[in-house]
mmCIF file of C-alpha atoms in Angstrom:
data_model
loop_
_atom_site.group_PDB
_atom_site.id
_atom_site.type_symbol
_atom_site.label_atom_id
_atom_site.label_comp_id
_atom_site.label_asym_id
_atom_site.label_seq_id
_atom_site.Cartn_x
_atom_site.Cartn_y
_atom_site.Cartn_z
ATOM 1 C CA MET W 1 40.466 35.480 26.325
ATOM 2 C CA SER W 2 43.019 32.959 27.542
ATOM 3 C CA GLU W 3 44.829 30.608 25.185
ATOM 4 C CA PRO W 4 42.827 27.373 25.059
ATOM 5 C CA PHE W 5 43.932 24.622 27.409
ATOM 6 C CA SER W 6 43.376 21.142 25.982
ATOM 7 C CA VAL W 7 42.917 17.613 27.302
ATOM 8 C CA ARG W 8 42.520 14.407 25.291
ATOM 9 C CA VAL W 9 39.620 12.021 25.975
ATOM 10 C CA THR W 10 38.723 8.664 24.417
ATOM 11 C CA VAL W 11 35.012 8.040 23.895
ATOM 12 C CA ARG W 12 34.061 4.939 25.890
ATOM 13 C CA GLY W 13 31.423 2.496 24.700
ATOM 14 C CA TYR W 14 29.260 2.879 27.796
ATOM 15 C CA GLU W 15 28.989 6.624 27.072
ATOM 16 C CA THR W 16 27.155 6.037 23.803
ATOM 17 C CA ASP W 17 23.414 5.829 23.264
ATOM 18 C CA VAL W 18 21.203 3.494 21.251
ATOM 19 C CA GLN W 19 22.197 5.269 18.000
ATOM 20 C CA GLY W 20 25.825 4.420 18.762
ATOM 21 C CA HIS W 21 27.001 7.979 19.260
ATOM 22 C CA LEU W 22 28.095 9.857 22.355
ATOM 23 C CA ASN W 23 25.136 10.558 24.656
ATOM 24 C CA GLN W 24 24.341 14.260 24.712
ATOM 25 C CA ALA W 25 24.817 14.557 28.487
ATOM 26 C CA VAL W 26 28.370 13.198 28.275
ATOM 27 C CA TYR W 27 29.492 16.277 26.337
ATOM 28 C CA LEU W 28 28.943 18.199 29.576
ATOM 29 C CA ASN W 29 31.065 15.649 31.467
ATOM 30 C CA TYR W 30 33.899 16.114 28.977
ATOM 31 C CA ALA W 31 33.652 19.894 29.340
ATOM 32 C CA GLU W 32 33.683 19.631 33.150
ATOM 33 C CA HIS W 33 36.669 17.274 33.007
ATOM 34 C CA ALA W 34 38.627 19.765 30.884
ATOM 35 C CA ARG W 35 37.800 22.631 33.253
ATOM 36 C CA TRP W 36 38.992 20.702 36.318
ATOM 37 C CA GLU W 37 42.148 19.605 34.497
ATOM 38 C CA LEU W 38 42.811 23.280 33.775
ATOM 39 C CA PHE W 39 42.269 24.137 37.444
ATOM 40 C CA HIS W 40 44.745 21.422 38.479
ATOM 41 C CA LYS W 41 47.317 22.495 35.879
ATOM 42 C CA ALA W 42 47.013 26.066 37.202
ATOM 43 C CA GLY W 43 47.544 24.798 40.755
ATOM 44 C CA ILE W 44 43.987 25.185 42.065
ATOM 45 C CA THR W 45 42.581 22.186 43.934
ATOM 46 C CA GLN W 46 39.079 21.556 45.218
ATOM 47 C CA SER W 47 40.442 21.558 48.759
ATOM 48 C CA ALA W 48 42.051 24.989 48.233
ATOM 49 C CA LEU W 49 38.766 26.351 46.931
ATOM 50 C CA ALA W 50 36.871 24.884 49.897
ATOM 51 C CA ALA W 51 39.422 26.287 52.351
ATOM 52 C CA ARG W 52 38.982 29.722 50.749
ATOM 53 C CA GLY W 53 35.191 29.286 51.034
ATOM 54 C CA VAL W 54 34.476 29.596 47.325
ATOM 55 C CA GLY W 55 33.419 27.333 44.503
ATOM 56 C CA PRO W 56 33.081 27.763 40.764
ATOM 57 C CA VAL W 57 29.476 27.585 39.549
ATOM 58 C CA VAL W 58 28.046 27.180 36.079
ATOM 59 C CA LEU W 59 25.111 29.511 35.488
ATOM 60 C CA GLU W 60 24.343 28.786 31.851
ATOM 61 C CA THR W 61 25.528 26.324 29.200
ATOM 62 C CA THR W 62 24.912 26.186 25.473
ATOM 63 C CA ILE W 63 26.040 23.218 23.369
ATOM 64 C CA ARG W 64 26.167 23.319 19.590
ATOM 65 C CA TYR W 65 26.479 19.764 18.267
ATOM 66 C CA LYS W 66 28.377 19.639 14.967
ATOM 67 C CA ARG W 67 29.391 16.008 14.299
ATOM 68 C CA GLU W 68 28.651 12.787 16.132
ATOM 69 C CA LEU W 69 31.274 10.971 18.192
ATOM 70 C CA LEU W 70 31.581 7.197 18.230
ATOM 71 C CA ALA W 71 33.072 4.766 20.749
ATOM 72 C CA GLY W 72 36.847 4.577 20.478
ATOM 73 C CA GLU W 73 37.320 8.000 18.911
ATOM 74 C CA GLU W 74 39.838 10.315 20.529
ATOM 75 C CA VAL W 75 38.916 13.946 21.012
ATOM 76 C CA ASP W 76 40.597 17.059 22.314
ATOM 77 C CA VAL W 77 38.520 19.195 24.660
ATOM 78 C CA THR W 78 39.657 22.798 24.918
ATOM 79 C CA CYS W 79 38.886 25.338 27.592
ATOM 80 C CA ALA W 80 39.423 29.118 27.460
ATOM 81 C CA PHE W 81 38.253 31.770 29.925
ATOM 82 C CA SER W 82 36.961 35.204 28.936
ATOM 83 C CA TRP W 83 36.610 37.694 31.768
ATOM 84 C CA ASN W 84 33.908 40.341 32.166
ATOM 85 C CA THR W 85 34.084 43.236 34.592
ATOM 86 C CA GLY W 86 31.337 41.904 36.852
ATOM 87 C CA LYS W 87 30.424 38.758 38.752
ATOM 88 C CA THR W 88 30.459 36.381 35.781
ATOM 89 C CA PHE W 89 32.883 35.117 33.158
ATOM 90 C CA ARG W 90 32.588 33.029 30.012
ATOM 91 C CA VAL W 91 34.112 29.630 29.349
ATOM 92 C CA GLU W 92 34.504 28.683 25.683
ATOM 93 C CA GLN W 93 35.109 25.011 24.934
ATOM 94 C CA VAL W 94 35.476 23.024 21.713
ATOM 95 C CA ILE W 95 35.458 19.254 21.317
ATOM 96 C CA THR W 96 37.516 18.302 18.265
ATOM 97 C CA LYS W 97 38.110 14.881 16.711
ATOM 98 C CA ALA W 98 41.684 13.743 16.088
ATOM 99 C CA ASP W 99 41.249 14.548 12.373
ATOM 100 C CA GLY W 100 40.408 18.188 13.200
ATOM 101 C CA THR W 101 36.630 17.924 12.767
ATOM 102 C CA VAL W 102 34.749 19.974 15.352
ATOM 103 C CA SER W 103 32.212 17.781 17.129
ATOM 104 C CA ALA W 104 30.742 20.347 19.532
ATOM 105 C CA GLU W 105 31.104 23.902 20.749
ATOM 106 C CA ILE W 106 30.221 24.577 24.376
ATOM 107 C CA THR W 107 29.782 28.066 25.776
ATOM 108 C CA GLY W 108 29.200 28.668 29.450
ATOM 109 C CA VAL W 109 28.606 31.528 31.816
ATOM 110 C CA ALA W 110 30.097 30.950 35.255
ATOM 111 C CA GLY W 111 30.946 32.664 38.498
ATOM 112 C CA ALA W 112 32.597 32.092 41.860
ATOM 113 C CA LEU W 113 30.185 31.377 44.704
ATOM 114 C CA ASP W 114 30.784 32.425 48.308
ATOM 115 C CA LEU W 115 29.966 29.103 49.972
ATOM 116 C CA LYS W 116 28.756 30.690 53.244
ATOM 117 C CA GLN W 117 26.669 33.536 51.879
ATOM 118 C CA ARG W 118 25.577 31.564 48.770
ATOM 119 C CA LYS W 119 26.111 34.621 46.582
ATOM 120 C CA LEU W 120 28.389 35.281 43.649
ATOM 121 C CA LEU W 121 31.613 37.068 44.440
ATOM 122 C CA PRO W 122 31.793 40.559 42.937
ATOM 123 C CA ASN W 123 35.105 39.894 41.146
ATOM 124 C CA PRO W 124 35.896 36.214 40.528
ATOM 125 C CA ARG W 125 39.195 37.127 38.823
ATOM 126 C CA ASP W 126 40.624 38.059 42.229
ATOM 127 C CA VAL W 127 40.051 34.532 43.576
ATOM 128 C CA PHE W 128 41.588 32.882 40.520
ATOM 129 C CA ARG W 129 44.643 35.170 40.700
ATOM 130 C CA GLU W 130 44.982 34.509 44.442
ATOM 131 C CA LEU W 131 44.752 30.718 44.285
ATOM 132 C CA ALA W 132 46.445 29.920 40.961
ATOM 133 C CA GLU W 133 50.131 29.163 40.744
ATOM 134 C CA ASP W 134 49.811 29.984 37.042
ATOM 135 C CA PRO W 135 46.982 32.510 36.557
ATOM 136 C CA GLY W 136 48.044 32.913 32.929
ATOM 137 C CA LEU W 137 46.248 29.657 32.149
ATOM 138 C CA PHE W 138 43.039 31.558 32.945
ATOM 139 C CA GLY W 139 44.052 34.540 30.839
ATOM 140 C CA LEU W 140 44.900 36.614 33.929
#
């Protein structure tokens, strides 16, 4: 597994629900934001992926909610890739409050989609190695 990449996010008031805590769907937005920040840090842009004819796809996501988040709180969202030998890989993410309290754990199964054939590529690691300026950020 790669070393976790991390990005800081501040919970915005409009992201909270009637109970005053972060809406459950926004956790997925934070996770997606961290993944794209990792892609950018590694040197992979959406335009480079499109030019190569591939796109990352999420196939499954599990969220374990641990502690609520309130408007104004700062959190760190980590992202680490774990590679299998086949078409899919795992993305492990943790959302942690500034005081170290884990708010949520997000586990995903993903792949790289051939945008013309609409099928998963047999070895997504090859695409990440090819396109990344720093493949080490993906644990490659």
